[in-house]
Amino acid sequence: NKERAIEICRAIVEEKLCNELSLMNGIRADSVDEELAQWLIRAGLKYLMIGVEDGNESTFNLLQKGESLDQITNAIQIFKKLGIRVEATMVIGLPETTFETTMRSLEFLKDRDLHVHWIVAVPFWGTELYEYAQSHGRLMMDPQDGFAHSMVNYPPLIAFDTPEFTAEERLLAYETVNCMSENYHFLAGPNKDLRHAADRISRRAAILDPEHAEQHHHRIREVFCLPAETAASQPVHQQEVTQIENIPTTLPKSITIE
């Protein structure tokens, strides 16, 4: 509700309640115009997330978000023009998607110059995605276990797949789009040795995006606050070229949940 949001912003300004405001859980793009954006800035807005979910029109429409990709693009442009840091969240493995459509989503975001966080869809019980996973693919674990896993863990939680978008492809997509988006911390995993994690991600980046291997290597070390080293000092092993790193050699069997 735009009017209610402006009323809250006005109260924050009048009562001097905060100096910096971040909207980590996003904002509905269909409610955004320059008036609302200006009030949010007066209230201290410095950063916000926008849930794009998927950059393909056909997939986006299946989500029934009640807003359009054009409205999301407009909201992004308004906030960026006013100097606000805007980031986007995207979901891999939504209904009717494939590895190729995921790469097209990546292109949609590149055109908008955004930092992006990519996660893998989990079909929780009672959702339309759960029904889709049961009817179109295979459940590879109890979706309720997803509550016990971080959505940004590495390797990511892959709870289901489909013939059109296999588990291997979903993992490769997760690695590729997060690498291309310089969202390297989503690829670090639970390893406490940041140097080891950075070296592993650099080697994967050299395989996934060889044209920009050196750039990825330096950005990865910046992200993990490590001293600069040349990418040439990190050899790429043939085994890493021929298989996706950290994928189990045998995938879990599909399961049936009553």
mmCIF file of C-alpha atoms in Angstrom:
data_model
loop_
_atom_site.group_PDB
_atom_site.id
_atom_site.type_symbol
_atom_site.label_atom_id
_atom_site.label_comp_id
_atom_site.label_asym_id
_atom_site.label_seq_id
_atom_site.Cartn_x
_atom_site.Cartn_y
_atom_site.Cartn_z
ATOM 1 C CA ASN A 1 0.000 0.000 0.000
ATOM 2 C CA LYS A 2 1.799 3.076 -1.252
ATOM 3 C CA GLU A 3 -0.063 5.563 0.951
ATOM 4 C CA ARG A 4 0.608 3.495 4.073
ATOM 5 C CA ALA A 5 4.286 3.163 3.133
ATOM 6 C CA ILE A 6 4.623 6.930 2.720
ATOM 7 C CA GLU A 7 2.891 7.455 6.080
ATOM 8 C CA ILE A 8 5.439 5.162 7.750
ATOM 9 C CA CYS A 9 8.334 6.932 6.009
ATOM 10 C CA ARG A 10 7.024 10.300 7.168
ATOM 11 C CA ALA A 11 6.868 9.041 10.755
ATOM 12 C CA ILE A 12 10.435 7.702 10.531
ATOM 13 C CA VAL A 13 11.629 11.107 9.312
ATOM 14 C CA GLU A 14 9.672 13.113 11.888
ATOM 15 C CA GLU A 15 10.698 10.904 14.820
ATOM 16 C CA LYS A 16 14.275 10.491 13.551
ATOM 17 C CA LEU A 17 14.012 6.744 14.068
ATOM 18 C CA CYS A 18 16.919 5.613 11.879
ATOM 19 C CA ASN A 19 19.811 6.837 9.771
ATOM 20 C CA GLU A 20 19.972 3.919 7.370
ATOM 21 C CA LEU A 21 17.210 1.720 6.001
ATOM 22 C CA SER A 22 17.664 -1.541 4.074
ATOM 23 C CA LEU A 23 14.799 -3.498 2.535
ATOM 24 C CA MET A 24 16.341 -6.964 2.564
ATOM 25 C CA ASN A 25 13.020 -8.703 1.942
ATOM 26 C CA GLY A 26 12.237 -6.639 -1.104
ATOM 27 C CA ILE A 27 9.466 -4.364 -2.252
ATOM 28 C CA ARG A 28 6.550 -4.831 -4.618
ATOM 29 C CA ALA A 29 7.604 -3.288 -7.896
ATOM 30 C CA ASP A 30 4.046 -2.459 -8.956
ATOM 31 C CA SER A 31 3.777 0.000 -6.046
ATOM 32 C CA VAL A 32 6.965 1.899 -6.895
ATOM 33 C CA ASP A 33 6.997 5.370 -8.390
ATOM 34 C CA GLU A 34 9.325 8.310 -7.875
ATOM 35 C CA GLU A 35 7.237 9.760 -5.034
ATOM 36 C CA LEU A 36 7.468 6.562 -2.968
ATOM 37 C CA ALA A 37 11.166 6.181 -3.798
ATOM 38 C CA GLN A 38 11.892 9.742 -2.626
ATOM 39 C CA TRP A 39 10.094 9.155 0.662
ATOM 40 C CA LEU A 40 12.007 5.928 1.251
ATOM 41 C CA ILE A 41 15.257 7.797 0.655
ATOM 42 C CA ARG A 42 14.245 10.533 3.095
ATOM 43 C CA ALA A 43 13.605 7.772 5.632
ATOM 44 C CA GLY A 44 17.171 6.530 5.129
ATOM 45 C CA LEU A 45 16.947 3.940 2.327
ATOM 46 C CA LYS A 46 20.380 2.875 1.086
ATOM 47 C CA TYR A 47 19.805 -0.649 -0.187
ATOM 48 C CA LEU A 48 16.996 -2.916 -1.338
ATOM 49 C CA MET A 49 16.379 -6.314 -2.874
ATOM 50 C CA ILE A 50 13.862 -6.968 -5.621
ATOM 51 C CA GLY A 51 12.561 -10.477 -6.269
ATOM 52 C CA VAL A 52 12.694 -10.935 -10.017
ATOM 53 C CA GLU A 53 12.657 -14.770 -9.749
ATOM 54 C CA ASP A 54 12.934 -15.389 -13.527
ATOM 55 C CA GLY A 55 13.698 -13.142 -16.479
ATOM 56 C CA ASN A 56 11.690 -15.125 -19.041
ATOM 57 C CA GLU A 57 8.217 -13.669 -19.560
ATOM 58 C CA SER A 58 6.485 -17.046 -19.889
ATOM 59 C CA THR A 59 7.989 -18.437 -16.661
ATOM 60 C CA PHE A 60 7.501 -15.174 -14.775
ATOM 61 C CA ASN A 61 3.795 -15.153 -15.643
ATOM 62 C CA LEU A 62 3.387 -18.672 -14.209
ATOM 63 C CA LEU A 63 4.417 -17.331 -10.790
ATOM 64 C CA GLN A 64 1.304 -15.141 -10.506
ATOM 65 C CA LYS A 65 3.170 -12.440 -8.598
ATOM 66 C CA GLY A 66 0.609 -9.809 -9.559
ATOM 67 C CA GLU A 67 3.242 -7.613 -11.193
ATOM 68 C CA SER A 68 5.063 -7.606 -14.520
ATOM 69 C CA LEU A 69 8.683 -7.723 -15.634
ATOM 70 C CA ASP A 70 8.180 -4.232 -17.083
ATOM 71 C CA GLN A 71 7.103 -2.957 -13.644
ATOM 72 C CA ILE A 72 10.139 -4.585 -12.056
ATOM 73 C CA THR A 73 12.429 -3.012 -14.654
ATOM 74 C CA ASN A 74 10.809 0.382 -14.037
ATOM 75 C CA ALA A 75 11.267 0.091 -10.246
ATOM 76 C CA ILE A 76 14.924 -0.869 -10.687
ATOM 77 C CA GLN A 77 15.524 2.126 -12.949
ATOM 78 C CA ILE A 78 13.840 4.552 -10.525
ATOM 79 C CA PHE A 79 15.917 3.472 -7.523
ATOM 80 C CA LYS A 80 19.191 3.252 -9.429
ATOM 81 C CA LYS A 81 18.651 6.724 -10.894
ATOM 82 C CA LEU A 82 18.305 8.019 -7.329
ATOM 83 C CA GLY A 83 21.548 6.365 -6.259
ATOM 84 C CA ILE A 84 20.111 3.416 -4.328
ATOM 85 C CA ARG A 85 21.956 0.100 -4.372
ATOM 86 C CA VAL A 86 19.577 -2.449 -5.894
ATOM 87 C CA GLU A 87 20.124 -6.203 -5.961
ATOM 88 C CA ALA A 88 17.919 -8.976 -7.325
ATOM 89 C CA THR A 89 17.011 -12.495 -6.268
ATOM 90 C CA MET A 90 16.523 -15.230 -8.872
ATOM 91 C CA VAL A 91 15.304 -18.827 -8.636
ATOM 92 C CA ILE A 92 16.706 -21.776 -10.582
ATOM 93 C CA GLY A 93 14.386 -24.672 -11.425
ATOM 94 C CA LEU A 94 10.940 -23.084 -11.578
ATOM 95 C CA PRO A 95 8.221 -24.860 -13.624
ATOM 96 C CA GLU A 96 8.952 -25.380 -17.320
ATOM 97 C CA THR A 97 12.506 -24.067 -17.041
ATOM 98 C CA THR A 98 15.690 -25.598 -18.433
ATOM 99 C CA PHE A 99 19.397 -24.868 -18.320
ATOM 100 C CA GLU A 100 18.965 -22.766 -21.484
ATOM 101 C CA THR A 101 16.105 -20.638 -20.090
ATOM 102 C CA THR A 102 18.197 -20.026 -16.963
ATOM 103 C CA MET A 103 20.971 -18.648 -19.145
ATOM 104 C CA ARG A 104 18.422 -16.354 -20.811
ATOM 105 C CA SER A 105 17.421 -15.084 -17.362
ATOM 106 C CA LEU A 106 21.073 -14.233 -16.824
ATOM 107 C CA GLU A 107 21.048 -12.127 -19.999
ATOM 108 C CA PHE A 108 17.906 -10.306 -18.806
ATOM 109 C CA LEU A 109 19.778 -9.219 -15.687
ATOM 110 C CA LYS A 110 22.990 -8.273 -17.476
ATOM 111 C CA ASP A 111 21.021 -5.710 -19.454
ATOM 112 C CA ARG A 112 19.951 -4.104 -16.158
ATOM 113 C CA ASP A 113 23.384 -3.979 -14.506
ATOM 114 C CA LEU A 114 22.368 -5.661 -11.233
ATOM 115 C CA HIS A 115 24.119 -7.737 -8.618
ATOM 116 C CA VAL A 116 22.126 -10.955 -8.387
ATOM 117 C CA HIS A 117 21.674 -13.761 -5.851
ATOM 118 C CA TRP A 118 20.663 -17.103 -7.392
ATOM 119 C CA ILE A 119 19.068 -19.909 -5.361
ATOM 120 C CA VAL A 120 17.566 -23.281 -6.301
ATOM 121 C CA ALA A 121 13.812 -23.854 -6.012
ATOM 122 C CA VAL A 122 12.638 -26.144 -3.184
ATOM 123 C CA PRO A 123 9.103 -27.593 -3.521
ATOM 124 C CA PHE A 124 7.728 -27.338 0.006
ATOM 125 C CA TRP A 125 4.573 -29.276 0.866
ATOM 126 C CA GLY A 126 1.296 -27.576 0.054
ATOM 127 C CA THR A 127 2.715 -25.394 -2.724
ATOM 128 C CA GLU A 128 1.962 -25.533 -6.442
ATOM 129 C CA LEU A 129 5.655 -26.183 -7.009
ATOM 130 C CA TYR A 130 5.375 -29.339 -4.881
ATOM 131 C CA GLU A 131 2.501 -30.572 -7.046
ATOM 132 C CA TYR A 132 4.529 -29.742 -10.161
ATOM 133 C CA ALA A 133 7.567 -31.642 -8.860
ATOM 134 C CA GLN A 134 5.439 -34.712 -8.154
ATOM 135 C CA SER A 135 3.675 -34.700 -11.525
ATOM 136 C CA HIS A 136 6.500 -33.584 -13.833
ATOM 137 C CA GLY A 137 9.700 -34.803 -12.201
ATOM 138 C CA ARG A 138 11.137 -36.713 -9.276
ATOM 139 C CA LEU A 139 11.474 -35.716 -5.657
ATOM 140 C CA MET A 140 15.033 -36.440 -4.562
ATOM 141 C CA MET A 141 14.528 -35.808 -0.849
ATOM 142 C CA ASP A 142 11.831 -34.914 1.625
ATOM 143 C CA PRO A 143 11.176 -31.217 0.844
ATOM 144 C CA GLN A 144 10.624 -30.568 4.549
ATOM 145 C CA ASP A 145 14.345 -31.168 4.993
ATOM 146 C CA GLY A 146 14.797 -27.909 3.129
ATOM 147 C CA PHE A 147 13.969 -26.041 6.322
ATOM 148 C CA ALA A 148 17.155 -27.444 7.854
ATOM 149 C CA HIS A 149 19.389 -26.279 4.995
ATOM 150 C CA SER A 150 20.643 -22.838 4.085
ATOM 151 C CA MET A 151 19.264 -21.635 0.761
ATOM 152 C CA VAL A 152 22.770 -20.390 -0.075
ATOM 153 C CA ASN A 153 24.727 -23.500 0.839
ATOM 154 C CA TYR A 154 27.195 -25.132 -1.545
ATOM 155 C CA PRO A 155 26.619 -27.581 -3.061
ATOM 156 C CA PRO A 156 23.042 -26.279 -3.172
ATOM 157 C CA LEU A 157 20.042 -28.256 -2.021
ATOM 158 C CA ILE A 158 18.519 -29.869 -5.132
ATOM 159 C CA ALA A 159 15.243 -31.335 -3.921
ATOM 160 C CA PHE A 160 13.770 -32.312 -7.286
ATOM 161 C CA ASP A 161 14.535 -32.416 -10.972
ATOM 162 C CA THR A 162 12.727 -32.970 -14.273
ATOM 163 C CA PRO A 163 13.669 -34.669 -17.545
ATOM 164 C CA GLU A 164 14.083 -31.208 -19.085
ATOM 165 C CA PHE A 165 16.257 -29.875 -16.240
ATOM 166 C CA THR A 166 18.249 -32.615 -14.546
ATOM 167 C CA ALA A 167 19.942 -32.398 -11.153
ATOM 168 C CA GLU A 168 23.349 -32.180 -12.837
ATOM 169 C CA GLU A 169 22.159 -29.306 -15.000
ATOM 170 C CA ARG A 170 20.665 -27.507 -12.014
ATOM 171 C CA LEU A 171 23.962 -27.666 -10.170
ATOM 172 C CA LEU A 172 25.861 -26.516 -13.249
ATOM 173 C CA ALA A 173 23.373 -23.674 -13.704
ATOM 174 C CA TYR A 174 23.779 -22.662 -10.035
ATOM 175 C CA GLU A 175 27.559 -22.549 -10.418
ATOM 176 C CA THR A 176 27.448 -20.758 -13.769
ATOM 177 C CA VAL A 177 24.982 -17.977 -13.006
ATOM 178 C CA ASN A 178 26.419 -17.215 -9.567
ATOM 179 C CA CYS A 179 29.899 -17.121 -11.075
ATOM 180 C CA MET A 180 28.829 -14.901 -13.986
ATOM 181 C CA SER A 181 26.998 -12.639 -11.510
ATOM 182 C CA GLU A 182 30.137 -12.435 -9.312
ATOM 183 C CA ASN A 183 28.042 -13.857 -6.484
ATOM 184 C CA TYR A 184 31.004 -15.938 -5.357
ATOM 185 C CA HIS A 185 30.089 -16.318 -1.680
ATOM 186 C CA PHE A 186 27.179 -18.558 -2.718
ATOM 187 C CA LEU A 187 29.830 -20.980 -4.038
ATOM 188 C CA ALA A 188 32.036 -21.030 -0.950
ATOM 189 C CA GLY A 189 30.200 -23.691 1.058
ATOM 190 C CA PRO A 190 30.895 -24.416 4.725
ATOM 191 C CA ASN A 191 34.682 -24.424 4.248
ATOM 192 C CA LYS A 192 36.248 -22.217 6.910
ATOM 193 C CA ASP A 193 39.461 -21.856 4.907
ATOM 194 C CA LEU A 194 38.619 -18.898 2.663
ATOM 195 C CA ARG A 195 41.874 -19.245 0.715
ATOM 196 C CA HIS A 196 40.999 -22.829 -0.200
ATOM 197 C CA ALA A 197 37.434 -21.825 -1.130
ATOM 198 C CA ALA A 198 38.686 -18.925 -3.262
ATOM 199 C CA ASP A 199 41.155 -21.155 -5.104
ATOM 200 C CA ARG A 200 38.473 -23.758 -5.808
ATOM 201 C CA ILE A 201 36.005 -21.146 -7.073
ATOM 202 C CA SER A 202 38.724 -19.593 -9.256
ATOM 203 C CA ARG A 203 39.376 -22.957 -10.870
ATOM 204 C CA ARG A 204 35.663 -23.469 -11.502
ATOM 205 C CA ALA A 205 35.347 -19.953 -12.927
ATOM 206 C CA ALA A 206 38.193 -20.664 -15.348
ATOM 207 C CA ILE A 207 36.168 -23.608 -16.665
ATOM 208 C CA LEU A 208 32.734 -21.982 -16.649
ATOM 209 C CA ASP A 209 33.830 -18.621 -18.083
ATOM 210 C CA PRO A 210 37.368 -19.022 -19.492
ATOM 211 C CA GLU A 211 37.227 -15.728 -21.381
ATOM 212 C CA HIS A 212 37.085 -13.828 -18.071
ATOM 213 C CA ALA A 213 39.106 -16.214 -15.896
ATOM 214 C CA GLU A 214 41.660 -13.618 -14.795
ATOM 215 C CA GLN A 215 38.948 -11.084 -13.945
ATOM 216 C CA HIS A 216 37.051 -13.672 -11.887
ATOM 217 C CA HIS A 217 40.217 -14.683 -10.065
ATOM 218 C CA HIS A 218 40.981 -11.143 -8.917
ATOM 219 C CA ARG A 219 37.358 -10.370 -8.004
ATOM 220 C CA ILE A 220 37.104 -13.602 -5.985
ATOM 221 C CA ARG A 221 40.138 -12.630 -3.932
ATOM 222 C CA GLU A 222 38.697 -9.162 -3.388
ATOM 223 C CA VAL A 223 35.377 -10.626 -2.221
ATOM 224 C CA PHE A 224 37.130 -12.924 0.262
ATOM 225 C CA CYS A 225 39.567 -10.177 1.333
ATOM 226 C CA LEU A 226 42.633 -12.176 0.277
ATOM 227 C CA PRO A 227 45.930 -10.816 -1.094
ATOM 228 C CA ALA A 228 46.162 -10.638 -4.863
ATOM 229 C CA GLU A 229 47.717 -13.539 -6.741
ATOM 230 C CA THR A 230 47.911 -14.303 -10.415
ATOM 231 C CA ALA A 231 45.378 -16.777 -11.735
ATOM 232 C CA ALA A 232 48.217 -18.611 -13.473
ATOM 233 C CA SER A 233 49.418 -19.771 -10.072
ATOM 234 C CA GLN A 234 46.235 -21.839 -9.686
ATOM 235 C CA PRO A 235 46.374 -24.804 -12.082
ATOM 236 C CA VAL A 236 43.204 -26.172 -13.635
ATOM 237 C CA HIS A 237 43.118 -29.940 -13.286
ATOM 238 C CA GLN A 238 41.805 -32.056 -16.151
ATOM 239 C CA GLN A 239 39.496 -33.889 -13.756
ATOM 240 C CA GLU A 240 37.723 -30.610 -13.020
ATOM 241 C CA VAL A 241 37.240 -29.987 -16.736
ATOM 242 C CA THR A 242 35.563 -33.321 -17.332
ATOM 243 C CA GLN A 243 33.195 -33.444 -14.352
ATOM 244 C CA ILE A 244 31.239 -31.018 -12.246
ATOM 245 C CA GLU A 245 33.129 -30.502 -9.028
ATOM 246 C CA ASN A 246 31.497 -31.833 -5.850
ATOM 247 C CA ILE A 247 28.602 -33.639 -7.574
ATOM 248 C CA PRO A 248 28.102 -37.135 -6.136
ATOM 249 C CA THR A 249 28.857 -39.877 -8.642
ATOM 250 C CA THR A 250 25.402 -41.326 -7.985
ATOM 251 C CA LEU A 251 22.385 -39.104 -7.535
ATOM 252 C CA PRO A 252 19.757 -39.925 -4.919
ATOM 253 C CA LYS A 253 16.907 -42.093 -6.125
ATOM 254 C CA SER A 254 13.514 -40.481 -6.471
ATOM 255 C CA ILE A 255 11.283 -40.813 -3.433
ATOM 256 C CA THR A 256 7.564 -41.033 -2.850
ATOM 257 C CA ILE A 257 6.014 -39.033 -0.038
ATOM 258 C CA GLU A 258 2.496 -39.786 1.089
#
